[in-house]
mmCIF file of N, CA and C in Angstrom:
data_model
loop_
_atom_site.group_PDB
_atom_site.id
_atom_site.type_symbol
_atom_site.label_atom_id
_atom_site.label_comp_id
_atom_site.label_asym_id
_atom_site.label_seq_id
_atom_site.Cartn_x
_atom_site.Cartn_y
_atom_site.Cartn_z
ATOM 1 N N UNK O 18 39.346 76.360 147.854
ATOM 2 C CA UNK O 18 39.149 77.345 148.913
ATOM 3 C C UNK O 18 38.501 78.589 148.309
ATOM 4 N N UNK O 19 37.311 79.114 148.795
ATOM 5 C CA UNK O 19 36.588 80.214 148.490
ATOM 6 C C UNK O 19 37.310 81.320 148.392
ATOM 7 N N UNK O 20 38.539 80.980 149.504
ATOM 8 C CA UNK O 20 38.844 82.726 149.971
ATOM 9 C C UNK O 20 39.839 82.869 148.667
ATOM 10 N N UNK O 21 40.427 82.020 148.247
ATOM 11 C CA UNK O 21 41.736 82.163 147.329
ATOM 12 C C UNK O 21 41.192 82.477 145.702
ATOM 13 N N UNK O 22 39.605 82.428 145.649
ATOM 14 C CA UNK O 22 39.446 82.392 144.312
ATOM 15 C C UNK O 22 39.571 83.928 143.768
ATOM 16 N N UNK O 23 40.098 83.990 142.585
ATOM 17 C CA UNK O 23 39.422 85.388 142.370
ATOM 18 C C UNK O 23 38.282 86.408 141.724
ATOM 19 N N UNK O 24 37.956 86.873 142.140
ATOM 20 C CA UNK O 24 36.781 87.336 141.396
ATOM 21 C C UNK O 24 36.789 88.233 140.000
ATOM 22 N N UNK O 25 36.724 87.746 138.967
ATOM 23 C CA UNK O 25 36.495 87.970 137.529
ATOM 24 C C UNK O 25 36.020 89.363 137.125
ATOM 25 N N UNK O 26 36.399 90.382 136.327
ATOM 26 C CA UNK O 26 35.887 91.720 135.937
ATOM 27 C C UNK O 26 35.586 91.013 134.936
ATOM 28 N N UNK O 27 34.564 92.309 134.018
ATOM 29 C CA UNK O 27 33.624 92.307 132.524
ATOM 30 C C UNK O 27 34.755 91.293 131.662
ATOM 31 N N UNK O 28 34.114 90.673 130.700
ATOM 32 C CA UNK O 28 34.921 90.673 129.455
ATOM 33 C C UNK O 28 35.709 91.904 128.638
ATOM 34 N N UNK O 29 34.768 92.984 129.085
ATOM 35 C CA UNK O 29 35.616 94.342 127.593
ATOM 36 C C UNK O 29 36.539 95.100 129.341
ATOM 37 N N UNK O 30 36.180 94.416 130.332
ATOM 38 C CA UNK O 30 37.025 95.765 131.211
ATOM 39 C C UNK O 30 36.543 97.224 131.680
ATOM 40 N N UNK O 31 35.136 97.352 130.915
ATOM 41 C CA UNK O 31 34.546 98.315 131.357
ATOM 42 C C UNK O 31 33.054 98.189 132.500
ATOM 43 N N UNK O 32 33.221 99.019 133.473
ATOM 44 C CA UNK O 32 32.175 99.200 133.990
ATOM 45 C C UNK O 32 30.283 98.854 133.387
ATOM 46 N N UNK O 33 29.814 98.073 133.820
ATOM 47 C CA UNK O 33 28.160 98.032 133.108
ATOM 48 C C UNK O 33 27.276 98.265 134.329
ATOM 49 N N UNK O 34 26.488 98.871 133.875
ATOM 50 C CA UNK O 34 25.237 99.632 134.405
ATOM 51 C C UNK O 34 24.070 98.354 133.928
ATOM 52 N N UNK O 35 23.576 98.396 134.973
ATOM 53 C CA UNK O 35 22.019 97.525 135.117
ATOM 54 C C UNK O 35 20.378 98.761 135.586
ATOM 55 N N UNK O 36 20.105 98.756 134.941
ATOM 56 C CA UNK O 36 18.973 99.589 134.926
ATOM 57 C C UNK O 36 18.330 98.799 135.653
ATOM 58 N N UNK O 37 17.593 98.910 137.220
ATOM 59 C CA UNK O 37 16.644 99.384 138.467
ATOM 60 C C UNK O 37 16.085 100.175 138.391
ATOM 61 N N UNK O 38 14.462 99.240 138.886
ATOM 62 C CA UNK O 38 13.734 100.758 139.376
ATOM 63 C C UNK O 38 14.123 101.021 140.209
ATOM 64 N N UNK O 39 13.104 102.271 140.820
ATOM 65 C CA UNK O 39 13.943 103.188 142.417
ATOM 66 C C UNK O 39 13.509 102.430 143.252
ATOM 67 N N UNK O 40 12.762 100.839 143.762
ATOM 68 C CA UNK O 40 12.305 100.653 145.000
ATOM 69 C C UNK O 40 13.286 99.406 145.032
ATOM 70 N N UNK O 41 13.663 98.916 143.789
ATOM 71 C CA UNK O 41 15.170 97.733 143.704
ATOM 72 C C UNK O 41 16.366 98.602 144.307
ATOM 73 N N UNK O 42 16.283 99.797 143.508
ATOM 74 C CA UNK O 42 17.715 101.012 144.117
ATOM 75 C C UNK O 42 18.001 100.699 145.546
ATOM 76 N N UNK O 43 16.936 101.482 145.941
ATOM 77 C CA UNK O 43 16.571 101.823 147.364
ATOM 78 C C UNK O 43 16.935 100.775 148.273
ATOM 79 N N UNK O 44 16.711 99.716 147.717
ATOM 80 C CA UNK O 44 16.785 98.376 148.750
ATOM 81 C C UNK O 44 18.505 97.928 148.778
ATOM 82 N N UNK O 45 18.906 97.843 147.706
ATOM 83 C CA UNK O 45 20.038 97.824 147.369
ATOM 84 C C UNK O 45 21.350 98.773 148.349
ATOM 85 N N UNK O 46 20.184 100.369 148.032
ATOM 86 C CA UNK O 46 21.131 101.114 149.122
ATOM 87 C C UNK O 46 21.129 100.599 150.522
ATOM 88 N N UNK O 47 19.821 100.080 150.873
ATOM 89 C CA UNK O 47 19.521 99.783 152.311
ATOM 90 C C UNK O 47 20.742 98.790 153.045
ATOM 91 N N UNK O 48 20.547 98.069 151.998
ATOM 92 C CA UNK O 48 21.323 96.255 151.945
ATOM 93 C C UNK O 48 22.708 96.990 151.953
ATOM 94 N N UNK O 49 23.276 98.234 151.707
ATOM 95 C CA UNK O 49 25.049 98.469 151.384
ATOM 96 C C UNK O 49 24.775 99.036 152.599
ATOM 97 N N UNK O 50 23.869 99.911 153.234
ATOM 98 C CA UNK O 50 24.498 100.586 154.675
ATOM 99 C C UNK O 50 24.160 99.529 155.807
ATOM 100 N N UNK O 51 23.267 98.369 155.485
ATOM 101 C CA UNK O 51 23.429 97.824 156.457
ATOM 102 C C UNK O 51 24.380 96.745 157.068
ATOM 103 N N UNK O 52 25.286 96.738 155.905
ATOM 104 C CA UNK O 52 26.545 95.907 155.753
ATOM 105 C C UNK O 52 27.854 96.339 155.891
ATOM 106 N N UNK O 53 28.669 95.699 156.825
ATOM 107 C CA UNK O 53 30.353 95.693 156.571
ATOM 108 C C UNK O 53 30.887 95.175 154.754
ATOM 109 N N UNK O 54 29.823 94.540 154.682
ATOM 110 C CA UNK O 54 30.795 93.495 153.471
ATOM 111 C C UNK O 54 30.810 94.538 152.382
ATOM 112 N N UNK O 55 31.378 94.181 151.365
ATOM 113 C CA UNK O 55 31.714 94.720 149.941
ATOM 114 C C UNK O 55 30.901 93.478 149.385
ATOM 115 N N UNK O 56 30.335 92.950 149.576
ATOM 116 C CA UNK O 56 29.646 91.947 148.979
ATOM 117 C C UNK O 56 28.046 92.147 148.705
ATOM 118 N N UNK O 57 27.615 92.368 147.766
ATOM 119 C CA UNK O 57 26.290 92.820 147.257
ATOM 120 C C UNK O 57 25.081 91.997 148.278
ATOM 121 N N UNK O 58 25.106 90.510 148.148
ATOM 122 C CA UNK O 58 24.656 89.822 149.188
ATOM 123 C C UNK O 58 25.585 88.657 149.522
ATOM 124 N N UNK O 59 26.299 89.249 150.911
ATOM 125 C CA UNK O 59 27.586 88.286 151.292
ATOM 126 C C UNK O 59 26.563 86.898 152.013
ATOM 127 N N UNK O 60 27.199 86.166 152.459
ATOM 128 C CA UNK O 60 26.734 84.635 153.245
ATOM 129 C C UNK O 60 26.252 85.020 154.514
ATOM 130 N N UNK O 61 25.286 84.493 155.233
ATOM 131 C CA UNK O 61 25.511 84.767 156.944
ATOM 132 C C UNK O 61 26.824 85.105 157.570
ATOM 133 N N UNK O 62 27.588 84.375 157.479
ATOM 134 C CA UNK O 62 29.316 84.645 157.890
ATOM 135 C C UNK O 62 29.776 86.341 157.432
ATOM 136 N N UNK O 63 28.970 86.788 156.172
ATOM 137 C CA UNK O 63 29.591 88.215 155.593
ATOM 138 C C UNK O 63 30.496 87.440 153.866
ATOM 139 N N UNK O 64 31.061 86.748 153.746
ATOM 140 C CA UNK O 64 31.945 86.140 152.895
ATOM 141 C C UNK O 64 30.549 85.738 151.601
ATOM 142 N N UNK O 65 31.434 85.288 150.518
ATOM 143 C CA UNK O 65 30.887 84.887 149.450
ATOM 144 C C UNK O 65 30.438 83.715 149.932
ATOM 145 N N UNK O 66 29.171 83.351 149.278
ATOM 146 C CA UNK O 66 27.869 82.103 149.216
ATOM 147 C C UNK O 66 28.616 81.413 147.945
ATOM 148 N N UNK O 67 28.669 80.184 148.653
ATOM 149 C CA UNK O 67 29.102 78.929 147.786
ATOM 150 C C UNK O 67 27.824 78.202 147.545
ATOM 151 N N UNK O 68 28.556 78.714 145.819
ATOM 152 C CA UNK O 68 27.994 78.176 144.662
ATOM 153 C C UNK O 68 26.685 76.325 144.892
ATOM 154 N N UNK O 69 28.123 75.564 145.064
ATOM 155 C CA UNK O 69 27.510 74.114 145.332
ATOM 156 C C UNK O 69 26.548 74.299 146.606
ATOM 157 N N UNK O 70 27.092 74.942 147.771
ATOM 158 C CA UNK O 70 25.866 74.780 148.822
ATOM 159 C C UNK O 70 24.173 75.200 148.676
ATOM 160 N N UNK O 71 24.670 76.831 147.668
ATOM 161 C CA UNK O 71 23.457 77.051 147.587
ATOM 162 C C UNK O 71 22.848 76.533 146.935
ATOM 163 N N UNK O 72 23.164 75.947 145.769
ATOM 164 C CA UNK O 72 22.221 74.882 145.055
ATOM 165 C C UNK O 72 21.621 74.101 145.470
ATOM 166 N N UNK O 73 22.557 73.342 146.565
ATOM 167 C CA UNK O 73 21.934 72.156 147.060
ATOM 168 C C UNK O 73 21.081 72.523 148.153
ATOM 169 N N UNK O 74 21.097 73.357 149.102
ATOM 170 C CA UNK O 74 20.121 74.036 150.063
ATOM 171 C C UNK O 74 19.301 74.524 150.397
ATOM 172 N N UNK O 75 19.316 75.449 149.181
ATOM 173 C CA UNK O 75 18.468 76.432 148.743
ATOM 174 C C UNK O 75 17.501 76.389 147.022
ATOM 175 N N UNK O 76 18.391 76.219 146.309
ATOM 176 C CA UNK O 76 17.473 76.569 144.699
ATOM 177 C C UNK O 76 17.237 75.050 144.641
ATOM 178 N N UNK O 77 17.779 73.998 144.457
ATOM 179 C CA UNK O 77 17.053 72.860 144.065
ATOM 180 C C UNK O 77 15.563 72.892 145.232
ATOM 181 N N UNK O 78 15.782 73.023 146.599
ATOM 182 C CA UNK O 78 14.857 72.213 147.221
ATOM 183 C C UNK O 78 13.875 73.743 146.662
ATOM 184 N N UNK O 79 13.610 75.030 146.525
ATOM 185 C CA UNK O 79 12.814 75.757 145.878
ATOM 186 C C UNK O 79 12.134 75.404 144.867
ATOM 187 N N UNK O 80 12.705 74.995 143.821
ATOM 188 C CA UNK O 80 12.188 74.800 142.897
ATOM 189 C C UNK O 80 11.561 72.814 143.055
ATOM 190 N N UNK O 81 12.125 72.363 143.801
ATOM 191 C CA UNK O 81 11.020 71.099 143.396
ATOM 192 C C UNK O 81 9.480 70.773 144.841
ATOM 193 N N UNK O 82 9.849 72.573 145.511
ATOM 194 C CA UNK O 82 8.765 73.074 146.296
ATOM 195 C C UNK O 82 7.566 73.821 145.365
ATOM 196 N N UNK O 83 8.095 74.276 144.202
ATOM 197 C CA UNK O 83 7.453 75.268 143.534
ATOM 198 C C UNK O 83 6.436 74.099 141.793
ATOM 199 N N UNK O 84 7.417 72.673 142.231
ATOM 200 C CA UNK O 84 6.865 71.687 141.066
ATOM 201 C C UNK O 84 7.864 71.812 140.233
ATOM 202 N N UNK O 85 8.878 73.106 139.634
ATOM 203 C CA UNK O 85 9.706 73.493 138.622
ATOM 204 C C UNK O 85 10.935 72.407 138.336
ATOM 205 N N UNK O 86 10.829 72.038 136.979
ATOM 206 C CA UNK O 86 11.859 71.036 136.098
ATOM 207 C C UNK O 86 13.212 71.833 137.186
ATOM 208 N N UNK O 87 14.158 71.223 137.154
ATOM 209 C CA UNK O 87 15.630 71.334 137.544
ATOM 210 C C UNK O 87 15.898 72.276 136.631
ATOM 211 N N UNK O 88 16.598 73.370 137.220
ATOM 212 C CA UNK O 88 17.489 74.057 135.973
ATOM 213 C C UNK O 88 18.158 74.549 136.923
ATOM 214 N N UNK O 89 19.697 75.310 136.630
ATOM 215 C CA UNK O 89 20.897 75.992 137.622
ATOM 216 C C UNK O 89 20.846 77.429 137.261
ATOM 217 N N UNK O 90 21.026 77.889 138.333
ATOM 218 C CA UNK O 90 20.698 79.032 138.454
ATOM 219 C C UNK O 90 21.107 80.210 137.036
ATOM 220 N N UNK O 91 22.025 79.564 136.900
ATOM 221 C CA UNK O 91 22.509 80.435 135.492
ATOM 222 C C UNK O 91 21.508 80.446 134.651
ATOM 223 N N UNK O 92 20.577 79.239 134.058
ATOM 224 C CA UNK O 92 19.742 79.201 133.348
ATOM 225 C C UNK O 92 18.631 80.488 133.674
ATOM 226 N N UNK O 93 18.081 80.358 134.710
ATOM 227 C CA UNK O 93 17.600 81.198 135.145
ATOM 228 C C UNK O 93 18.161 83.205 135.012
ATOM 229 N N UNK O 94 18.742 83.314 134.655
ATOM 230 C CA UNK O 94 19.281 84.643 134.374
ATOM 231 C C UNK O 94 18.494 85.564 133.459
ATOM 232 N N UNK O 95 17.799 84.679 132.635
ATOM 233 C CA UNK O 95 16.656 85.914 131.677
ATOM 234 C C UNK O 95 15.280 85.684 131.564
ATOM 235 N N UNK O 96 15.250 84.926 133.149
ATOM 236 C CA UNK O 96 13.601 84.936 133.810
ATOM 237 C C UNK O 96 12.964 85.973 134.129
ATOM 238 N N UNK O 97 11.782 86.303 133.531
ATOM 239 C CA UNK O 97 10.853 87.492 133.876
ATOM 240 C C UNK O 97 9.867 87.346 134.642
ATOM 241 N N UNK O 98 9.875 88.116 135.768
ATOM 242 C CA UNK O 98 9.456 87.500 136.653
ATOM 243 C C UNK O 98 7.971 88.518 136.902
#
């Protein structure tokens, strides 16, 4: 069950900062006032996006739209885009 999981802080426990430019900021702010959720980007429903669905729904059929080898999204984390 999604709702029961819990969601994980840092390894050291401290707060980390991600350096954005101002037009990522900006959007970011846009995306928090235009939302109820506490969720950075919650699901259609508002709730957390499951993991397995989006893979299967969304990033696989992307990427074998785009020609791109299979990889999970994690891999993807220090793509420069």
């Amino acid at each position: 069950n999604l709702r029961s999981r819990k969601i994980k802080g840092t390894k050291t426990g401290k707060t980390r900062h991600v350096p954005v430019s101002p037009k990522i900021q900006a959007l970011l702010q846009n995306l928090r006032q235009s939302s109820d959720s506490q969720i950075v980007f919650p699901s259609p429903k508002g709730g957390r996006i499951d993991r397995a669905n989006f893979r299967k729904r969304h990033w696989q059929p992307t990427l074998e739209r785009l020609g791109i080898e299979y990889r999970s999204p994690y891999n993807a984390r220090h793509t420069r885009w």
